[in-house]
Short mmCIF file of C-alpha atoms in Angstrom, two decimals:
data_model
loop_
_atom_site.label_atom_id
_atom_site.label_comp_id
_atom_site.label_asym_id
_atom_site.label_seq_id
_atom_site.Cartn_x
_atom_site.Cartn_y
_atom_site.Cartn_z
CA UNK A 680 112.25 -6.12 131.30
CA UNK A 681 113.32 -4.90 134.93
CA UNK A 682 114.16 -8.27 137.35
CA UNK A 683 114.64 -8.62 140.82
CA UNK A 684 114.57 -11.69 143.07
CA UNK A 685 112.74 -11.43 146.23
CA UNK A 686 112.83 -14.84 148.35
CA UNK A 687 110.35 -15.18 150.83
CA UNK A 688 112.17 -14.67 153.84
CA UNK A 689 108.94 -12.79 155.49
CA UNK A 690 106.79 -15.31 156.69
CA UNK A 691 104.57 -15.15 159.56
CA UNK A 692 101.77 -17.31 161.16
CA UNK A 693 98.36 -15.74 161.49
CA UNK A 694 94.82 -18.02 162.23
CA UNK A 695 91.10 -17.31 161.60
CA UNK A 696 88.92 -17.50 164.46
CA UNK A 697 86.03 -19.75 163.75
CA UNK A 698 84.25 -22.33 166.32
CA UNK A 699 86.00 -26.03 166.54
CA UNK A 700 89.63 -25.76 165.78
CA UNK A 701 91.47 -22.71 164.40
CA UNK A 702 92.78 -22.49 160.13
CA UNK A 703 96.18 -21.59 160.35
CA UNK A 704 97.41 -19.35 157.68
CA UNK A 705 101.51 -18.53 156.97
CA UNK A 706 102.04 -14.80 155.63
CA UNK A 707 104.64 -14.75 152.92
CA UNK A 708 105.64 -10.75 151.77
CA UNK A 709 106.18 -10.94 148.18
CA UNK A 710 106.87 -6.98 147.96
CA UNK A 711 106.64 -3.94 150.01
CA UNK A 712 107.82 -1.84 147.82
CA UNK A 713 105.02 -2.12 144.72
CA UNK A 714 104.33 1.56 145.37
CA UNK A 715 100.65 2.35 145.98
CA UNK A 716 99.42 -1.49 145.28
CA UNK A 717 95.70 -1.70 144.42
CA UNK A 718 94.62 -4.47 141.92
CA UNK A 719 95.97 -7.91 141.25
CA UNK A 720 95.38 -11.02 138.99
CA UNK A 721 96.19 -14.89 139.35
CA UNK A 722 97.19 -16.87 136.40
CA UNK A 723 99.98 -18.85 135.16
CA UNK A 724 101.52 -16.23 132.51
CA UNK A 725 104.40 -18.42 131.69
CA UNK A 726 102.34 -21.47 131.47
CA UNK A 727 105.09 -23.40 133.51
CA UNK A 728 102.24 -24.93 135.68
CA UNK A 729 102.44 -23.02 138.65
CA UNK A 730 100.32 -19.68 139.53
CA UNK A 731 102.03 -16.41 139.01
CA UNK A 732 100.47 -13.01 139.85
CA UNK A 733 100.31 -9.84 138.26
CA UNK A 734 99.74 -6.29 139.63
CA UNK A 735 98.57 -2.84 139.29
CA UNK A 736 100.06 0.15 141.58
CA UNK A 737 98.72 3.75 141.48
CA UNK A 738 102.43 4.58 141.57
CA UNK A 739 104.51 1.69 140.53
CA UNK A 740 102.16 0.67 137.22
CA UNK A 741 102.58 -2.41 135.99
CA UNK A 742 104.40 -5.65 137.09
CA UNK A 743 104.01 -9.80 136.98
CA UNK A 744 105.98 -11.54 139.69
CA UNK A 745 106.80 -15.13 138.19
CA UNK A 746 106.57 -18.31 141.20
CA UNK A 747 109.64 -20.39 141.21
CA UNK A 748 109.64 -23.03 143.90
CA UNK A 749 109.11 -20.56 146.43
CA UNK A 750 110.97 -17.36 145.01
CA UNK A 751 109.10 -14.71 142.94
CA UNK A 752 110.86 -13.35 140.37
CA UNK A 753 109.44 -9.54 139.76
CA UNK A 754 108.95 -8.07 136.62
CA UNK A 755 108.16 -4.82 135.42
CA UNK A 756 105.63 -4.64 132.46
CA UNK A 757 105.48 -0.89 132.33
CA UNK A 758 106.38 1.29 135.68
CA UNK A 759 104.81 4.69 133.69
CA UNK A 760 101.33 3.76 133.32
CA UNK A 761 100.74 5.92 136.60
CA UNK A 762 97.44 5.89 138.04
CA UNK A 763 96.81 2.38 137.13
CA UNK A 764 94.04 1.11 139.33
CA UNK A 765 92.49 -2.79 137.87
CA UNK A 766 94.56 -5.00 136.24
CA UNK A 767 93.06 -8.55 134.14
CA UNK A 768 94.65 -11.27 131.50
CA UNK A 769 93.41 -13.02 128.69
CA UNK A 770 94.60 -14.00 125.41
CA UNK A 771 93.98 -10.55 123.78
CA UNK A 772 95.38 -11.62 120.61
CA UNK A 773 94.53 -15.15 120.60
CA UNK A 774 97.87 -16.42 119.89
CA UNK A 775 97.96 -18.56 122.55
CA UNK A 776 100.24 -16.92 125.34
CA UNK A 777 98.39 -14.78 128.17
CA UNK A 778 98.36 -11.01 127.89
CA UNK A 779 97.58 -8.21 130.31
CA UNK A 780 95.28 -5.56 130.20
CA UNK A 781 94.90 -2.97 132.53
CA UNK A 782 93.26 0.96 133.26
CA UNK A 783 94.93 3.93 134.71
CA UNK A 784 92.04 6.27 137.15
CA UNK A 785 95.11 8.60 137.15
CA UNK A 786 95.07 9.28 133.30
CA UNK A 787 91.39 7.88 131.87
CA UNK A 788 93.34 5.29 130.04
CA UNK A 789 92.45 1.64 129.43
CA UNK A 790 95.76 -0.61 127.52
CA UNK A 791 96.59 -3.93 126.67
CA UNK A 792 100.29 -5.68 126.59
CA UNK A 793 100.91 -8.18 124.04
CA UNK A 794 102.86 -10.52 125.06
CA UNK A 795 105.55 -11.69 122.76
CA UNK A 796 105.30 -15.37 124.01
CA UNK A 797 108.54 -15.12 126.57
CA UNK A 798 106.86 -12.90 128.54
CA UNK A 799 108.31 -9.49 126.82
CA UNK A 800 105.43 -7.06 126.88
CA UNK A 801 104.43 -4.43 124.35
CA UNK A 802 101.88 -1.74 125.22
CA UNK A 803 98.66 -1.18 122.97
CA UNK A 804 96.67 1.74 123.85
CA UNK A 805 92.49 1.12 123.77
CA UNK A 806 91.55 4.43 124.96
CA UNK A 807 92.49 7.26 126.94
CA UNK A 808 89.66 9.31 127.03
CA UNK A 809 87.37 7.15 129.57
CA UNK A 810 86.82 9.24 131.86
CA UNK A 811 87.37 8.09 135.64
CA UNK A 812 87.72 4.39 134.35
CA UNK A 813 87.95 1.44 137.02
CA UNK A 814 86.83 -2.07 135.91
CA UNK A 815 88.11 -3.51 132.74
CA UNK A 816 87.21 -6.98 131.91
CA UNK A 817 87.69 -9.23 128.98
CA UNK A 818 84.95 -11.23 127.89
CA UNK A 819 83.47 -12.62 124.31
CA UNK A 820 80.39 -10.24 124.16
CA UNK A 821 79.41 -10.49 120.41
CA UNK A 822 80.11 -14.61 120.04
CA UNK A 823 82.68 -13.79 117.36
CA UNK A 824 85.92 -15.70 118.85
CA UNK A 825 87.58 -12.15 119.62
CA UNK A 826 88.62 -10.95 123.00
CA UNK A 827 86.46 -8.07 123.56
CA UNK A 828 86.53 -5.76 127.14
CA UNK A 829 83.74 -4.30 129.33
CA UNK A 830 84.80 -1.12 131.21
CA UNK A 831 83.13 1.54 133.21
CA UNK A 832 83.96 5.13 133.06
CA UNK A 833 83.30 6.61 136.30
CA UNK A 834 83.29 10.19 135.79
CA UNK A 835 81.22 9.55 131.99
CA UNK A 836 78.39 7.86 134.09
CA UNK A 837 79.25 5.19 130.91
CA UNK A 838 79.30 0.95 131.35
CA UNK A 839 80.85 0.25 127.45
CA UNK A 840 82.40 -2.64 126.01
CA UNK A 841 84.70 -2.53 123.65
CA UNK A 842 84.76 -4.47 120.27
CA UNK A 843 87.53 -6.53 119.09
CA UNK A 844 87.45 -6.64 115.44
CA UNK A 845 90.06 -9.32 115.08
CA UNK A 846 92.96 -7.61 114.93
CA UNK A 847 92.91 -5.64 118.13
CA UNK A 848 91.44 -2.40 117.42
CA UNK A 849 89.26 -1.43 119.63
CA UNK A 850 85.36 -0.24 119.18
CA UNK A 851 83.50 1.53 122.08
CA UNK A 852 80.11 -0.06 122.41
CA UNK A 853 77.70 1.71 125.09
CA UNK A 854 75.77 -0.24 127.26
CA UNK A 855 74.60 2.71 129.22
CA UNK A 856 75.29 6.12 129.08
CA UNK A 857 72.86 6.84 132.62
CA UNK A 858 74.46 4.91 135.44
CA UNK A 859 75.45 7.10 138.10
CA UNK A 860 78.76 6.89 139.33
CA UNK A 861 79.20 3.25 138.07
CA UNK A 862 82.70 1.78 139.50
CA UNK A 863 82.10 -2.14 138.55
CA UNK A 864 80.57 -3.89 135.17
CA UNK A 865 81.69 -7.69 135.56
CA UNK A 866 80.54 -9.78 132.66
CA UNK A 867 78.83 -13.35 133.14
CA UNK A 868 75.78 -15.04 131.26
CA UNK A 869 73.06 -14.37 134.17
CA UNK A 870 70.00 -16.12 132.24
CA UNK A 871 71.82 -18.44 130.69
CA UNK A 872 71.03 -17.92 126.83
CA UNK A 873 74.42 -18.35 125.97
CA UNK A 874 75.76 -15.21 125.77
CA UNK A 875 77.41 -12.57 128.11
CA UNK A 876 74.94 -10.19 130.21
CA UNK A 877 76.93 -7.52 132.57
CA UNK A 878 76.40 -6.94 136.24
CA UNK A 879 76.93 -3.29 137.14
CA UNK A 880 77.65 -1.73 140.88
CA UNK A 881 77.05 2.08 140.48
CA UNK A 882 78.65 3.72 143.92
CA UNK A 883 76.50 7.51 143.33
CA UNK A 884 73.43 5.43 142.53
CA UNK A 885 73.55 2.69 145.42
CA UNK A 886 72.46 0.07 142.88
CA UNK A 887 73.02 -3.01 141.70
CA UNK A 888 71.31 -3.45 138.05
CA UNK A 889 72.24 -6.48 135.32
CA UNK A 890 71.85 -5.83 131.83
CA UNK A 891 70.74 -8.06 129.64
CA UNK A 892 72.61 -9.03 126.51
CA UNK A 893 69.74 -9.89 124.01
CA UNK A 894 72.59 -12.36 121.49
CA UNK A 895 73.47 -9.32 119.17
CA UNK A 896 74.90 -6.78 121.78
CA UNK A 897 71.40 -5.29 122.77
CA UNK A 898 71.22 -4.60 126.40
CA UNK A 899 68.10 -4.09 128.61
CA UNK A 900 68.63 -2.53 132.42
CA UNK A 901 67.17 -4.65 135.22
CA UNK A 902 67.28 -3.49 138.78
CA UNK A 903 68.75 -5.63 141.45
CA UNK A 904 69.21 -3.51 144.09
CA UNK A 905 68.55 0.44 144.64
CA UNK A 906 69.71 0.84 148.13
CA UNK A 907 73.08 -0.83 148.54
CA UNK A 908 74.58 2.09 149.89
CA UNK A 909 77.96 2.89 148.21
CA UNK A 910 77.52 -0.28 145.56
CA UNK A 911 81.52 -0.49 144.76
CA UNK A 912 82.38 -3.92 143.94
CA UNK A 913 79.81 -6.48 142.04
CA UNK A 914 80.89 -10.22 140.92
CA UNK A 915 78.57 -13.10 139.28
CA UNK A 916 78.75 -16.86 140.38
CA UNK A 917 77.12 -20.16 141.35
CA UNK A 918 77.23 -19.65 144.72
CA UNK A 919 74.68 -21.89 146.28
CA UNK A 920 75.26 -24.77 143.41
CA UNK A 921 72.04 -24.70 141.96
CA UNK A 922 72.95 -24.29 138.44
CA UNK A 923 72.02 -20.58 138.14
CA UNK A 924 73.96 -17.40 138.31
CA UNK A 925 73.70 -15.52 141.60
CA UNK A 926 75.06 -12.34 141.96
CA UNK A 927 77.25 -11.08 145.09
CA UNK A 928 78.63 -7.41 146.24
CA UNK A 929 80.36 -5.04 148.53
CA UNK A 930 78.83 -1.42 149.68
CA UNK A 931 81.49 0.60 150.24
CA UNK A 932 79.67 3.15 152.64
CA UNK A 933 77.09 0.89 153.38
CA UNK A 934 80.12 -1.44 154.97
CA UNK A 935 78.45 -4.64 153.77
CA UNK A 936 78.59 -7.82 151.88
CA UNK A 937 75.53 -9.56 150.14
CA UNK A 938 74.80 -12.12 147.72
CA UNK A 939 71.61 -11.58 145.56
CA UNK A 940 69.76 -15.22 145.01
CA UNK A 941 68.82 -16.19 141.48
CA UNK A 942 65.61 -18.25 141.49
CA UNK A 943 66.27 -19.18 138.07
CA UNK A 944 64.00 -16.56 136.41
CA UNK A 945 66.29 -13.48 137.31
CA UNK A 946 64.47 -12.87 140.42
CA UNK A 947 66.91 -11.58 142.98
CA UNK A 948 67.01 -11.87 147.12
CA UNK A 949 69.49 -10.28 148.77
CA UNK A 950 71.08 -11.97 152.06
CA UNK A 951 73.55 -9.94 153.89
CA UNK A 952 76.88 -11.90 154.92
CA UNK A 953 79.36 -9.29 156.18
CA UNK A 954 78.20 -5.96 158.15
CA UNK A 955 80.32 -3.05 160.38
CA UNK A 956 82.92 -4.16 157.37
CA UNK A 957 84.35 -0.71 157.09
CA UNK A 958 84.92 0.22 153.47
CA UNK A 959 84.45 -3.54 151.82
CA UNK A 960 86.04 -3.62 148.83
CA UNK A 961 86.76 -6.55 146.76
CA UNK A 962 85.37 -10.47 147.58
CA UNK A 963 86.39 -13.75 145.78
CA UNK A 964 84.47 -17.17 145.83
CA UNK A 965 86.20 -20.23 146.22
CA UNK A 966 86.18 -23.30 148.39
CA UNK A 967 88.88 -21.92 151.26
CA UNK A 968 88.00 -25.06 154.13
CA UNK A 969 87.38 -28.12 151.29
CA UNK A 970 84.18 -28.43 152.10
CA UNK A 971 82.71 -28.64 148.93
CA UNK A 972 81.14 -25.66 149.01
CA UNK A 973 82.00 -21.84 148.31
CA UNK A 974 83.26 -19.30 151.12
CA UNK A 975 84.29 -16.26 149.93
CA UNK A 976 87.57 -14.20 150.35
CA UNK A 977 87.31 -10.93 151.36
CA UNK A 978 88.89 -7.66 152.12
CA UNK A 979 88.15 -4.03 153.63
CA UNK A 980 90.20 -0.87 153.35
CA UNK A 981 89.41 0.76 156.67
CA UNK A 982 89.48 -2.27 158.74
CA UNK A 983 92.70 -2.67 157.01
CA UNK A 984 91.25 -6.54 157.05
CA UNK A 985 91.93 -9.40 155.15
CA UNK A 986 89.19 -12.51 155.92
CA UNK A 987 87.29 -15.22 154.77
CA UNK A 988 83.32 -15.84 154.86
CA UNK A 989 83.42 -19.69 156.09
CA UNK A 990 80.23 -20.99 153.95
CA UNK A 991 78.25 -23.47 156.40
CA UNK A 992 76.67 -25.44 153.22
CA UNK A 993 73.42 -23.56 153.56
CA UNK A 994 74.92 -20.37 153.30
CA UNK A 995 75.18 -19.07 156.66
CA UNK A 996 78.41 -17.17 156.29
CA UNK A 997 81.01 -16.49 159.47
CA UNK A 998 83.47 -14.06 159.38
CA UNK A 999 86.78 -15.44 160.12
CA UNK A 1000 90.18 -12.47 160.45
CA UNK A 1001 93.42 -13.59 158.68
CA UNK A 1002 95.15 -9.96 158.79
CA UNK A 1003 93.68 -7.26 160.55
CA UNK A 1004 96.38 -4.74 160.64
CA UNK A 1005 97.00 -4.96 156.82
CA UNK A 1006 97.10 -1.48 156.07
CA UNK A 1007 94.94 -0.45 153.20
CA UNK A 1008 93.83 -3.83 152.20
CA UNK A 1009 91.51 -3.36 148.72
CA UNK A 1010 92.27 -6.44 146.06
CA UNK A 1011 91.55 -10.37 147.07
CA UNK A 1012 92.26 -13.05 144.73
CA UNK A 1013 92.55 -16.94 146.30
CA UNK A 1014 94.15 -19.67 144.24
CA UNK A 1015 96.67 -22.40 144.86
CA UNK A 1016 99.99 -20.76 145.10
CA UNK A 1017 102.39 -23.15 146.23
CA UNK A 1018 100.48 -26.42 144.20
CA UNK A 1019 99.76 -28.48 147.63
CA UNK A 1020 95.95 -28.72 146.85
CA UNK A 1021 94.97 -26.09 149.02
CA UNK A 1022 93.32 -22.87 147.89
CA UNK A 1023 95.27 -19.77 149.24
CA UNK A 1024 94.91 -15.98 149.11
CA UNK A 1025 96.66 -13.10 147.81
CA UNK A 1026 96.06 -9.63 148.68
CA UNK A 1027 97.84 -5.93 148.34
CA UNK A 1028 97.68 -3.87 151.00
CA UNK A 1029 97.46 0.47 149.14
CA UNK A 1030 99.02 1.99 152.24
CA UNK A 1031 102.04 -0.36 152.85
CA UNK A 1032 103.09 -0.38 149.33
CA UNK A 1033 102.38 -4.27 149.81
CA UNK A 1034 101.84 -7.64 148.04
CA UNK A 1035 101.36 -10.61 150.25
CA UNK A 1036 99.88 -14.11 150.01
CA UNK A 1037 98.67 -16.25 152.95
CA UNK A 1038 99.12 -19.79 152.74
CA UNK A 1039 96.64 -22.63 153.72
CA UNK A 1040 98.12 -24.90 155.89
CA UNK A 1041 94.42 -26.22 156.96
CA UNK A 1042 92.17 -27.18 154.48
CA UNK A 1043 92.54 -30.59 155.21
CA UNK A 1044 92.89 -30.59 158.92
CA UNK A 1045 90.67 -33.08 161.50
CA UNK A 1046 89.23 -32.23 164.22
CA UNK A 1047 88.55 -33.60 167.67
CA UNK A 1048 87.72 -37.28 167.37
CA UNK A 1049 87.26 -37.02 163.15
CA UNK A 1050 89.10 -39.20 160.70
CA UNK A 1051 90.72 -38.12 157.92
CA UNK A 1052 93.65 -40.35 155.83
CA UNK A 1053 95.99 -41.90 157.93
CA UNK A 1054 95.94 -39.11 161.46
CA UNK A 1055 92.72 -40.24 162.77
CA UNK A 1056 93.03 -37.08 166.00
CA UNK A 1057 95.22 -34.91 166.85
CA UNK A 1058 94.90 -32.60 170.38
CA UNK A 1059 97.08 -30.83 172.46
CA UNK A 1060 96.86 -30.82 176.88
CA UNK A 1061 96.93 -28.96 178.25
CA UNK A 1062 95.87 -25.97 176.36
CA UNK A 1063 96.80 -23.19 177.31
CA UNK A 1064 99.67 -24.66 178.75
CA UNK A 1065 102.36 -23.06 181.90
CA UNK A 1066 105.22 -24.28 179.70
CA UNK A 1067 104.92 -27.77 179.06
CA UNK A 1068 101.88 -29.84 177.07
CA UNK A 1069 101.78 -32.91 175.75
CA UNK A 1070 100.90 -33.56 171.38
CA UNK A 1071 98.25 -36.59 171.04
CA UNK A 1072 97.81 -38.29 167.80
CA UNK A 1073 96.27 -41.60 166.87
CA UNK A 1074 97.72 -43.37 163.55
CA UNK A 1075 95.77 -46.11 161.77
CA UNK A 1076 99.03 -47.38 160.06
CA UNK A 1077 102.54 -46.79 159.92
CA UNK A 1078 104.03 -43.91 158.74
CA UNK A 1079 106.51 -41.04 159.40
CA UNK A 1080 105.14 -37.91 161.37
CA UNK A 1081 106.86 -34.89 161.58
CA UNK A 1082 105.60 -32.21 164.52
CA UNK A 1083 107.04 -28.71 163.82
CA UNK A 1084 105.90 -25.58 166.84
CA UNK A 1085 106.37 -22.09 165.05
CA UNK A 1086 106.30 -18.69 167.12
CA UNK A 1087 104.00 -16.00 165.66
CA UNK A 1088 107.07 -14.37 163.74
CA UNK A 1089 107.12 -17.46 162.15
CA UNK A 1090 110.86 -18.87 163.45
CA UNK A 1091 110.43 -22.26 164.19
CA UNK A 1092 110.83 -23.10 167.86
CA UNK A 1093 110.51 -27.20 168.21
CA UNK A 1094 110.77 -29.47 165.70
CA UNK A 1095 110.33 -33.63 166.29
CA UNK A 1096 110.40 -36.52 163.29
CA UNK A 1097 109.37 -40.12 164.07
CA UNK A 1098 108.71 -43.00 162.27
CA UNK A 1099 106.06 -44.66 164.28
CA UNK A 1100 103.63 -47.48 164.05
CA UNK A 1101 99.76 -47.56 163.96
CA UNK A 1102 98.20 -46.36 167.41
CA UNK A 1103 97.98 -43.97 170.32
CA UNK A 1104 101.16 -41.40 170.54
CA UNK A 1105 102.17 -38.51 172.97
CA UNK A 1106 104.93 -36.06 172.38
CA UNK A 1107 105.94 -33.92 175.63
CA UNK A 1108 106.85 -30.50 174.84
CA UNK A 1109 108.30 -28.33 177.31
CA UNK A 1110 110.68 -25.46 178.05
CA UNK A 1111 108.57 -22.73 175.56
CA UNK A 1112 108.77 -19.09 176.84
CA UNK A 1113 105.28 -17.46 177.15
CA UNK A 1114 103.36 -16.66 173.77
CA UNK A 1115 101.21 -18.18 170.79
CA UNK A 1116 102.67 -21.27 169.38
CA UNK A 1117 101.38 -22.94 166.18
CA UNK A 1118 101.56 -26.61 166.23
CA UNK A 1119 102.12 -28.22 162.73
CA UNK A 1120 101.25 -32.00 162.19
CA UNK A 1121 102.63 -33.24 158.81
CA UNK A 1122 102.25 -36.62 157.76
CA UNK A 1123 103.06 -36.62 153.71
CA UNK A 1124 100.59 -35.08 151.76
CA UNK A 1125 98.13 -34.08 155.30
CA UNK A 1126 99.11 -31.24 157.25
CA UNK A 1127 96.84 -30.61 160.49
CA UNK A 1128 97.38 -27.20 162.41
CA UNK A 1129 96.47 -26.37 166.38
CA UNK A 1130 97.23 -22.75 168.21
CA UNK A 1131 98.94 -22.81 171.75
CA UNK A 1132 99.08 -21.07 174.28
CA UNK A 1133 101.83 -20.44 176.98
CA UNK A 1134 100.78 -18.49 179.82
CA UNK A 1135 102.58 -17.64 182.81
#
């Protein structure tokens, strides 16, 4: 197993632009050199406690980089399964350590590495004649304990799943053999019997269909949607929180996002949330602001964009830019990377052979006049500023604050600790040349975030 050590020395600042005060977000280049980088995965594969991630390159294959207090450790899994294009984890063998399975486009191939338990991976082959295959996802389809896969075959017009019969060797099951060009099949129990259904995107079709799993591996088609123009990507989720599966998507030349609204007898609405998204490709649900509801990560290929949908709690989605000059972007995964409580997001960008993560650095931040823990406001004035501006922050006890300015290349440029006592407090800062400055309030475990500006 190939090694390198790649600190994170890259880090820049970028912020979202949504209404009230601006999420900051720190850029941290894992790799650009993962050659042709299209899918990725977050889990803890060493089970150390921290999130690692693994990746899929048309060019580079496979690879895990392993997070260690802010150094990832890369490590090839195999660097000759050209092609590869979706990459997932489970416990394949049920042994109890996480394994990686993963398709090639390149060569119609679909294979699983068992890992040995210390992270030493040995290839399995499932199939290699699926032809044009894209999503591969593990799931328990039959109820029998066993790590079974749903796949899609592309060229085939075929949405499969594969049985596990204990032992690893792998059965193809059809679902359907009449979807037209289907490129997703992500499995999830959309009726909630208790056993796994499929939702399928089908990018020659335009559709979005579910099929329904009838508790012995019997599936019945039922449209969703037959004009979602390009249908590439196709997830299932609680997304508005009441207690049924709703089903969400990305056209890829209809250059949208929607989210289809279960009324809790598989009745299906569809709200757009993203359009003029050029070439949308995959989305990811989580709670990004702490609001206690889900916005959803996103990314688009052509817009070489990586965002967020900012979830208002009656899901009225905004559009907020965190990269837009990320070359290629296609996979989006969010997850706590650096263990602060904050959800952050991960992303490979095709064309710059890249694999970056953005930190949160706002989840928790107040706003003008709000309260929360101990930094009860925080504002900056003037703003923009001709050099100098003072910080303001109001304390309801005393504590240590720390005030750090960064540049937008990420070097900081002013840095002030003080251990102060419950009340008003001003900071002058002066002397900054003219740019974008973020402004980085830490007090312990709270970390509040403001954008500058110098002008002239």
């Amino acid at each position: 197993m190939k090694s390198s050590l790649i600190p994170l020395f890259a880090v820049l600042f970028t912020w979202s632009n949504f209404s009230g005060l601006s999420a900051a977000w720190l850029e941290h280049i894992i790799s650009d050199s993962f050659s042709g980088a299209i899918s990725i995965k977050l889990v803890d594969i060493d089970e150390d406690g921290d999130t690692d991630i693994i990746g899929a390159a048309w060019n580079s294959g496979i690879a895990w980089w392993e997070n260690s207090n802010d150094m990832f450790v890369m490590n090839t899994v195999d660097s000759g399964f050209s092609g590869a294009i979706f990459v997932e984890s489970d416990d394949i063998d049920s042994d109890g350590d996480i394994d990686i399975v993963a398709s090639s486009n390149g060569s119609d191939t679909i294979k699983w590495w068992e890992n040995s338990g210390e992270e030493n991976f040995t290839g399995h082959l499932v199939s290699n004649t699926f032809a044009g295959v894209h999503s591969v996802y593990p799931a328990y389809m039959n109820g029998d304990d066993d790590v079974d896969l749903v796949a899609v075959a592309f060229d085939d017009d075929l949405v499969c799943w594969f049985e596990n019969d204990g032992s690893e060797n792998f059965t193809e099951r059809v679902i359907s053999d009449n979807v037209d060009g289907p490129w997703t099949a992500y499995p999830g129990d959309i009726d909630g019997d208790g056993d796994q259904d499929v939702a399928v995107a089908s990018r020659l079709a335009d559709e979005i269909r579910w099929w329904e799993n009838d508790g012995s591996c019997g599936f019945t088609g039922h449209l969703v949607d037959g004009s979602f123009d390009g249908a590439h990507i196709v997830i299932i989720g609680d997304l508005d929180s009441d207690d049924d599966e709703d089903i969400a998507a990305t056209a890829r030349t209809g250059d949208m996002i929607a989210w289809y609204e279960n009324d809790g007898q598989q009745n299906f609405t569809r709200y757009i949330i993203a359009e003029n998204y050029d070439w949308p490709t995959f989305i990811s649900p989580t709670d990004l602001d702490d609001d206690g509801d889900l916005d959803i990560a996103c990314a688009a290929y052509n817009d070489d964009d990586v965002s967020w949908l900012e979830n208002n709690g009656s899901m009225s989605f905004t559009m907020n830019h965190i990269n837009t000059e990320y070359d290629g972007a296609i996979p989006i995964a969010a997850g706590d990377i650096n263990l602060d409580g904050r959800v952050d997001i991960v992303s490979c960008a095709y064309n710059l052979n890249a694999v970056t993560w953005w930190e949160n650095t706002d989840s928790t931040s107040i706003g003008e006049g709000e309260s929360a823990g101990r930094l009860t406001s925080f504002v900056i004035v003037p703003n923009p500023s001709k050099g100098s501006f003072i910080i303001e922050y109001s304390t309801n006890e005393n504590l240590v604050v720390t005030a750090d300015i960064y540049d937008v290349s990420g070097r900081l440029a002013w840095s002030f600790t003080e251990d102060e006592y419950a009340g008003v407090h001003s900071i002058p800062v002066s002397e900054l040349s003219v740019g974008v400055y973020l402004v980085r309030l830490a007090d312990g475990d709270l970390i509040s975030c403001r954008r500058v500006s110098v002008i002239k």
